[in-house]
């Protein structure tokens, strides 16, 4: 049972947080979405970020998508730059695997964009952008 | 007929038989995915016409079950072609982006396939006449590492 049940479960990943955002985030520096405070046991986690659109109205526009743990900037999870006008756009998806300390952590996505760049999201429905999200998967029991 | 994924409540005193274990433990585990390897890269890699290795999973012995190769880079110059290799064998183009005016994008793509039983070394290779795949060590204002992660369905 230890080999075929206990050890198998320890290899599986499960969802510990999933939080959506449904409104665009324009240029400047702003929090996009937070997973909220969660107490982690110290196992590996995968943090995923998705936005259905990023638009640019200038070839000089760029956006840094940054991952924070509370007030600590952990790094840049995505970098997009360029675009040929208001119609230019693409979706964003990135993920970061890490092993947090056994304690409470608040992971969030923060954007730092230059003029003309916007992270897009909506409520979904016919012809409407779907929500973006932050999702945290954790390995182990 | 109930299947293993149909919700089932066990009751006190219920006899656990081999058919039940086979259905609700063995068959359930066969449907799940587990991580075979996870390898990061922390420095930019310039694409070359002949192909430049970006990241390798290293050699692992695989069962002939469905497998997913997941590749992530926090930034990538457009017009770089990212190929998935098994050792020296080019399995195909995993990602190729070419958009007028766009200079830099995040890449996160995956490919599902079933390898033969045996040892395989999967890697991502960057082809192109210019441009690079971006990654860093992470930290304030620094790009995160990119990665190649291999998942496989079935028993560990």
Short mmCIF file of C-alpha atoms in Angstrom, two decimals:
data_model
loop_
_atom_site.label_atom_id
_atom_site.label_comp_id
_atom_site.label_asym_id
_atom_site.label_seq_id
_atom_site.Cartn_x
_atom_site.Cartn_y
_atom_site.Cartn_z
CA UNK A 1 0.00 0.00 0.00
CA UNK A 2 2.89 2.39 0.73
CA UNK A 3 4.39 1.83 -2.71
CA UNK A 4 1.25 1.67 -4.76
CA UNK A 5 -1.04 4.08 -2.96
CA UNK A 6 0.82 6.42 -0.60
CA UNK A 7 3.80 7.06 -2.88
CA UNK A 8 1.59 7.43 -5.95
CA UNK A 9 -0.50 10.12 -4.27
CA UNK A 10 2.66 12.04 -3.35
CA UNK A 11 3.43 12.39 -7.08
CA UNK A 12 0.07 13.92 -7.95
CA UNK A 13 -0.70 17.61 -8.39
CA UNK A 14 -3.85 19.27 -7.14
CA UNK A 15 -5.30 22.77 -7.29
CA UNK A 16 -4.94 24.94 -4.19
CA UNK A 17 -6.05 28.28 -5.64
CA UNK A 18 -7.85 29.62 -8.68
CA UNK A 19 -8.79 33.30 -8.86
CA UNK A 20 -10.14 35.11 -11.92
CA UNK A 21 -10.03 38.74 -13.02
CA UNK A 22 -12.59 40.12 -15.42
CA UNK A 23 -11.55 43.71 -16.19
CA UNK A 24 -8.74 45.14 -18.33
CA UNK A 25 -5.63 46.47 -16.63
CA UNK A 26 -4.15 49.48 -18.37
CA UNK A 27 -0.58 50.68 -18.46
CA UNK A 28 1.17 51.80 -15.31
CA UNK A 29 1.91 49.60 -12.31
CA UNK A 30 -1.01 47.67 -10.89
CA UNK A 31 -1.94 44.41 -9.24
CA UNK A 32 -3.77 42.20 -11.73
CA UNK A 33 -4.91 39.25 -9.63
CA UNK A 34 -4.03 37.68 -6.26
CA UNK A 35 -4.33 34.07 -5.14
CA UNK A 36 -4.96 35.26 -1.59
CA UNK A 37 -3.18 34.15 1.57
CA UNK A 38 -2.66 30.38 1.72
CA UNK A 39 -0.64 28.27 4.14
CA UNK A 40 1.66 25.93 2.19
CA UNK A 41 3.27 22.75 3.56
CA UNK A 42 6.60 23.20 1.75
CA UNK A 43 6.00 21.06 -1.35
CA UNK A 44 6.60 22.08 -4.98
CA UNK A 45 3.96 24.33 -6.53
CA UNK A 46 3.26 25.59 -10.05
CA UNK A 47 1.87 29.12 -10.42
CA UNK A 48 0.02 29.76 -13.69
CA UNK A 49 -1.10 33.10 -15.09
CA UNK A 50 -3.41 33.56 -18.05
CA UNK A 51 -4.85 36.62 -19.73
CA UNK A 52 -6.95 36.22 -22.90
CA UNK A 53 -5.52 39.37 -24.43
CA UNK A 54 -2.70 41.90 -24.41
CA UNK A 55 -3.12 44.85 -26.72
CA UNK A 56 -0.75 47.51 -27.86
CA UNK A 57 -1.41 50.83 -29.54
CA UNK A 58 2.24 51.63 -30.11
CA UNK A 59 5.28 49.83 -31.41
CA UNK A 60 7.10 51.15 -28.33
CA UNK A 61 4.60 49.61 -25.89
CA UNK A 62 5.73 46.89 -23.54
CA UNK A 63 4.53 45.15 -20.39
CA UNK A 64 6.32 43.25 -17.66
CA UNK A 65 4.19 40.65 -15.91
CA UNK A 66 5.67 40.17 -12.46
CA UNK A 67 5.09 37.58 -9.76
CA UNK A 68 4.99 38.80 -6.17
CA UNK A 69 4.85 36.98 -2.85
CA UNK A 70 3.22 39.65 -0.71
CA UNK A 71 5.44 42.70 -1.11
CA UNK A 72 8.40 40.73 -2.50
CA UNK A 73 9.01 40.86 -6.24
CA UNK A 74 10.01 37.31 -7.20
CA UNK A 75 10.73 38.10 -10.86
CA UNK A 76 9.31 38.60 -14.32
CA UNK A 77 7.04 35.78 -15.45
CA UNK A 78 6.34 37.27 -18.89
CA UNK A 79 7.61 40.08 -21.08
CA UNK A 80 5.81 41.33 -24.17
CA UNK A 81 6.82 44.22 -26.38
CA UNK A 82 5.92 45.79 -29.69
CA UNK A 83 2.76 45.74 -31.75
CA UNK A 84 1.70 47.50 -34.87
CA UNK A 85 -1.38 49.35 -33.70
CA UNK A 86 -4.58 49.08 -31.70
CA UNK A 87 -5.54 45.83 -33.41
CA UNK A 88 -2.33 44.11 -32.41
CA UNK A 89 -2.92 41.59 -29.68
CA UNK A 90 -2.10 38.21 -28.30
CA UNK A 91 -2.98 36.12 -25.28
CA UNK A 92 -0.59 35.68 -22.36
CA UNK A 93 0.18 32.49 -20.48
CA UNK A 94 3.14 31.75 -18.26
CA UNK A 95 3.98 29.61 -15.27
CA UNK A 96 6.60 29.38 -12.58
CA UNK A 97 7.47 26.32 -10.51
CA UNK A 98 8.92 26.88 -7.05
CA UNK A 99 8.95 25.38 -3.58
CA UNK A 100 7.66 27.83 -0.98
CA UNK A 101 8.66 27.67 2.66
CA UNK A 102 6.17 26.02 4.98
CA UNK A 103 4.20 29.14 5.90
CA UNK A 104 1.53 31.50 4.61
CA UNK A 105 2.19 33.09 1.22
CA UNK A 106 0.19 35.50 -0.91
CA UNK A 107 1.11 35.10 -4.55
CA UNK A 108 -0.09 37.77 -6.93
CA UNK A 109 0.46 39.02 -10.44
CA UNK A 110 1.48 42.64 -10.90
CA UNK A 111 1.86 44.40 -14.24
CA UNK A 112 4.20 47.22 -15.14
CA UNK A 113 3.33 48.56 -18.57
CA UNK A 114 4.27 51.52 -20.71
CA UNK A 115 1.80 53.81 -22.42
CA UNK A 116 -0.40 52.08 -24.94
CA UNK A 117 -0.30 48.61 -23.42
CA UNK A 118 -3.29 46.91 -21.80
CA UNK A 119 -3.87 43.48 -20.30
CA UNK A 120 -7.31 42.40 -21.42
CA UNK A 121 -9.95 40.25 -19.73
CA UNK A 122 -13.73 40.12 -19.56
CA UNK A 123 -16.67 38.25 -18.15
CA UNK A 124 -16.99 35.87 -21.08
CA UNK A 125 -20.09 35.23 -23.15
CA UNK A 126 -20.71 35.56 -26.88
CA UNK A 127 -18.08 37.82 -28.37
CA UNK A 128 -16.67 38.80 -24.96
CA UNK A 129 -13.22 37.97 -23.64
CA UNK A 130 -13.09 35.26 -21.00
CA UNK A 131 -11.69 35.99 -17.53
CA UNK A 132 -7.98 35.79 -16.90
CA UNK A 133 -6.72 33.88 -13.88
CA UNK A 134 -4.00 32.91 -11.46
CA UNK A 135 -3.95 29.20 -10.60
CA UNK A 136 -1.73 27.40 -8.14
CA UNK A 137 -1.15 23.66 -8.34
CA UNK A 138 0.68 21.79 -5.60
CA UNK A 139 2.41 18.44 -5.63
CA UNK A 140 1.81 16.01 -2.81
CA UNK A 141 -0.88 15.25 -0.33
CA UNK B 1 -22.10 -0.07 -15.20
CA UNK B 2 -20.07 2.12 -12.89
CA UNK B 3 -16.65 3.27 -13.98
CA UNK B 4 -13.69 4.25 -11.83
CA UNK B 5 -14.37 7.94 -12.27
CA UNK B 6 -17.97 7.69 -11.10
CA UNK B 7 -18.21 9.09 -7.55
CA UNK B 8 -18.28 6.31 -5.01
CA UNK B 9 -18.88 6.42 -1.26
CA UNK B 10 -17.27 3.63 0.73
CA UNK B 11 -19.27 2.32 3.70
CA UNK B 12 -18.19 0.94 7.05
CA UNK B 13 -17.63 -2.81 6.98
CA UNK B 14 -17.53 -2.97 3.18
CA UNK B 15 -15.30 -5.77 1.88
CA UNK B 16 -12.51 -4.44 -0.31
CA UNK B 17 -12.10 -6.93 -3.12
CA UNK B 18 -9.45 -7.10 -5.83
CA UNK B 19 -11.90 -5.97 -8.55
CA UNK B 20 -12.68 -2.88 -6.48
CA UNK B 21 -9.01 -2.11 -5.89
CA UNK B 22 -8.24 -2.66 -9.57
CA UNK B 23 -10.99 -0.29 -10.60
CA UNK B 24 -10.69 2.45 -8.00
CA UNK B 25 -6.94 2.42 -7.33
CA UNK B 26 -5.08 0.84 -10.25
CA UNK B 27 -7.24 2.24 -13.04
CA UNK B 28 -7.56 5.61 -11.34
CA UNK B 29 -3.79 6.01 -11.07
CA UNK B 30 -3.33 5.03 -14.71
CA UNK B 31 -5.31 8.11 -15.69
CA UNK B 32 -3.27 10.60 -13.69
CA UNK B 33 -0.18 12.55 -14.75
CA UNK B 34 3.07 12.81 -12.86
CA UNK B 35 6.26 14.76 -13.39
CA UNK B 36 9.17 12.81 -14.90
CA UNK B 37 11.61 15.70 -15.14
CA UNK B 38 11.82 19.45 -14.63
CA UNK B 39 14.84 21.37 -15.94
CA UNK B 40 15.35 25.13 -15.87
CA UNK B 41 17.54 27.43 -17.97
CA UNK B 42 18.57 30.81 -16.59
CA UNK B 43 20.40 32.58 -19.41
CA UNK B 44 19.39 33.75 -22.90
CA UNK B 45 20.10 31.41 -25.79
CA UNK B 46 20.77 32.83 -29.24
CA UNK B 47 19.07 31.03 -32.10
CA UNK B 48 21.33 29.75 -34.86
CA UNK B 49 20.72 28.45 -38.36
CA UNK B 50 21.88 24.99 -37.32
CA UNK B 51 19.99 25.03 -34.03
CA UNK B 52 21.13 25.94 -30.51
CA UNK B 53 20.17 23.81 -27.51
CA UNK B 54 17.98 25.77 -25.10
CA UNK B 55 17.25 23.18 -22.43
CA UNK B 56 17.39 19.39 -22.12
CA UNK B 57 15.35 17.07 -19.93
CA UNK B 58 18.32 14.74 -19.55
CA UNK B 59 17.99 11.03 -20.20
CA UNK B 60 15.05 9.24 -18.56
CA UNK B 61 13.60 5.79 -19.13
CA UNK B 62 10.01 6.03 -20.32
CA UNK B 63 7.08 3.66 -20.43
CA UNK B 64 5.07 3.73 -23.66
CA UNK B 65 2.33 5.89 -22.14
CA UNK B 66 1.10 9.33 -23.18
CA UNK B 67 3.69 11.99 -22.38
CA UNK B 68 3.61 15.78 -22.42
CA UNK B 69 6.62 18.01 -23.05
CA UNK B 70 5.90 21.43 -21.56
CA UNK B 71 8.17 24.36 -22.49
CA UNK B 72 8.13 27.84 -21.00
CA UNK B 73 10.26 30.92 -21.62
CA UNK B 74 9.35 34.30 -20.06
CA UNK B 75 10.46 36.09 -23.21
CA UNK B 76 11.33 35.22 -26.79
CA UNK B 77 12.20 37.30 -29.83
CA UNK B 78 9.82 36.74 -32.69
CA UNK B 79 10.96 34.81 -35.75
CA UNK B 80 12.69 32.21 -33.58
CA UNK B 81 11.57 28.64 -34.27
CA UNK B 82 11.56 26.31 -31.29
CA UNK B 83 11.90 22.63 -32.15
CA UNK B 84 11.39 19.62 -29.91
CA UNK B 85 14.16 17.06 -30.22
CA UNK B 86 14.55 13.51 -28.94
CA UNK B 87 18.33 13.28 -28.79
CA UNK B 88 19.53 14.06 -32.30
CA UNK B 89 16.11 13.48 -33.85
CA UNK B 90 14.07 16.60 -34.66
CA UNK B 91 10.48 15.77 -33.72
CA UNK B 92 9.10 19.02 -35.14
CA UNK B 93 8.43 22.70 -34.53
CA UNK B 94 6.94 23.30 -31.10
CA UNK B 95 6.45 27.04 -31.50
CA UNK B 96 6.95 29.66 -34.19
CA UNK B 97 5.75 33.24 -33.89
CA UNK B 98 6.07 35.91 -36.53
CA UNK B 99 3.91 38.99 -36.07
CA UNK B 100 4.63 42.31 -37.74
CA UNK B 101 5.78 44.87 -35.20
CA UNK B 102 5.90 42.47 -32.30
CA UNK B 103 9.34 42.23 -30.74
CA UNK B 104 9.04 40.04 -27.67
CA UNK B 105 6.52 37.54 -26.33
CA UNK B 106 6.16 34.96 -23.57
CA UNK B 107 6.22 31.33 -24.76
CA UNK B 108 4.38 28.49 -23.01
CA UNK B 109 3.57 25.51 -25.19
CA UNK B 110 3.19 21.78 -24.87
CA UNK B 111 3.16 18.69 -27.03
CA UNK B 112 1.58 15.32 -26.19
CA UNK B 113 2.94 12.13 -27.70
CA UNK B 114 3.66 8.52 -26.79
CA UNK B 115 7.35 7.58 -26.69
CA UNK B 116 8.64 4.09 -27.22
CA UNK B 117 9.60 2.16 -24.11
CA UNK B 118 13.21 3.03 -23.37
CA UNK B 119 15.55 5.91 -22.70
CA UNK B 120 14.83 9.28 -24.28
CA UNK B 121 16.45 12.70 -23.99
CA UNK B 122 14.04 15.45 -24.91
CA UNK B 123 15.28 18.95 -25.55
CA UNK B 124 14.19 22.25 -27.06
CA UNK B 125 16.38 23.72 -29.80
CA UNK B 126 16.21 27.30 -31.15
CA UNK B 127 16.57 27.84 -34.91
CA UNK B 128 16.84 31.17 -36.66
CA UNK B 129 19.14 33.71 -38.21
CA UNK B 130 18.61 36.22 -35.39
CA UNK B 131 16.91 36.58 -32.05
CA UNK B 132 17.10 34.73 -28.78
CA UNK B 133 15.12 32.86 -26.16
CA UNK B 134 15.14 34.89 -22.94
CA UNK B 135 15.44 33.72 -19.34
CA UNK B 136 17.10 34.80 -16.11
CA UNK B 137 17.55 33.84 -12.49
CA UNK B 138 14.46 35.67 -11.22
CA UNK B 139 14.36 38.29 -8.51
CA UNK B 140 13.20 41.88 -8.59
CA UNK B 141 13.21 43.15 -12.15
CA UNK B 142 14.82 39.97 -13.51
CA UNK B 143 13.26 37.41 -15.82
CA UNK B 144 12.37 34.05 -14.29
CA UNK B 145 14.06 30.86 -15.46
CA UNK B 146 12.52 29.10 -18.42
CA UNK B 147 11.88 25.37 -18.20
CA UNK B 148 11.27 22.08 -19.92
CA UNK B 149 8.97 19.82 -17.93
CA UNK B 150 8.05 16.29 -18.89
CA UNK B 151 4.83 14.75 -17.58
CA UNK B 152 3.67 11.20 -18.14
CA UNK B 153 0.37 9.46 -17.63
CA UNK B 154 0.28 6.15 -15.81
CA UNK B 155 2.06 4.50 -12.91
CA UNK B 156 5.05 6.17 -11.31
#
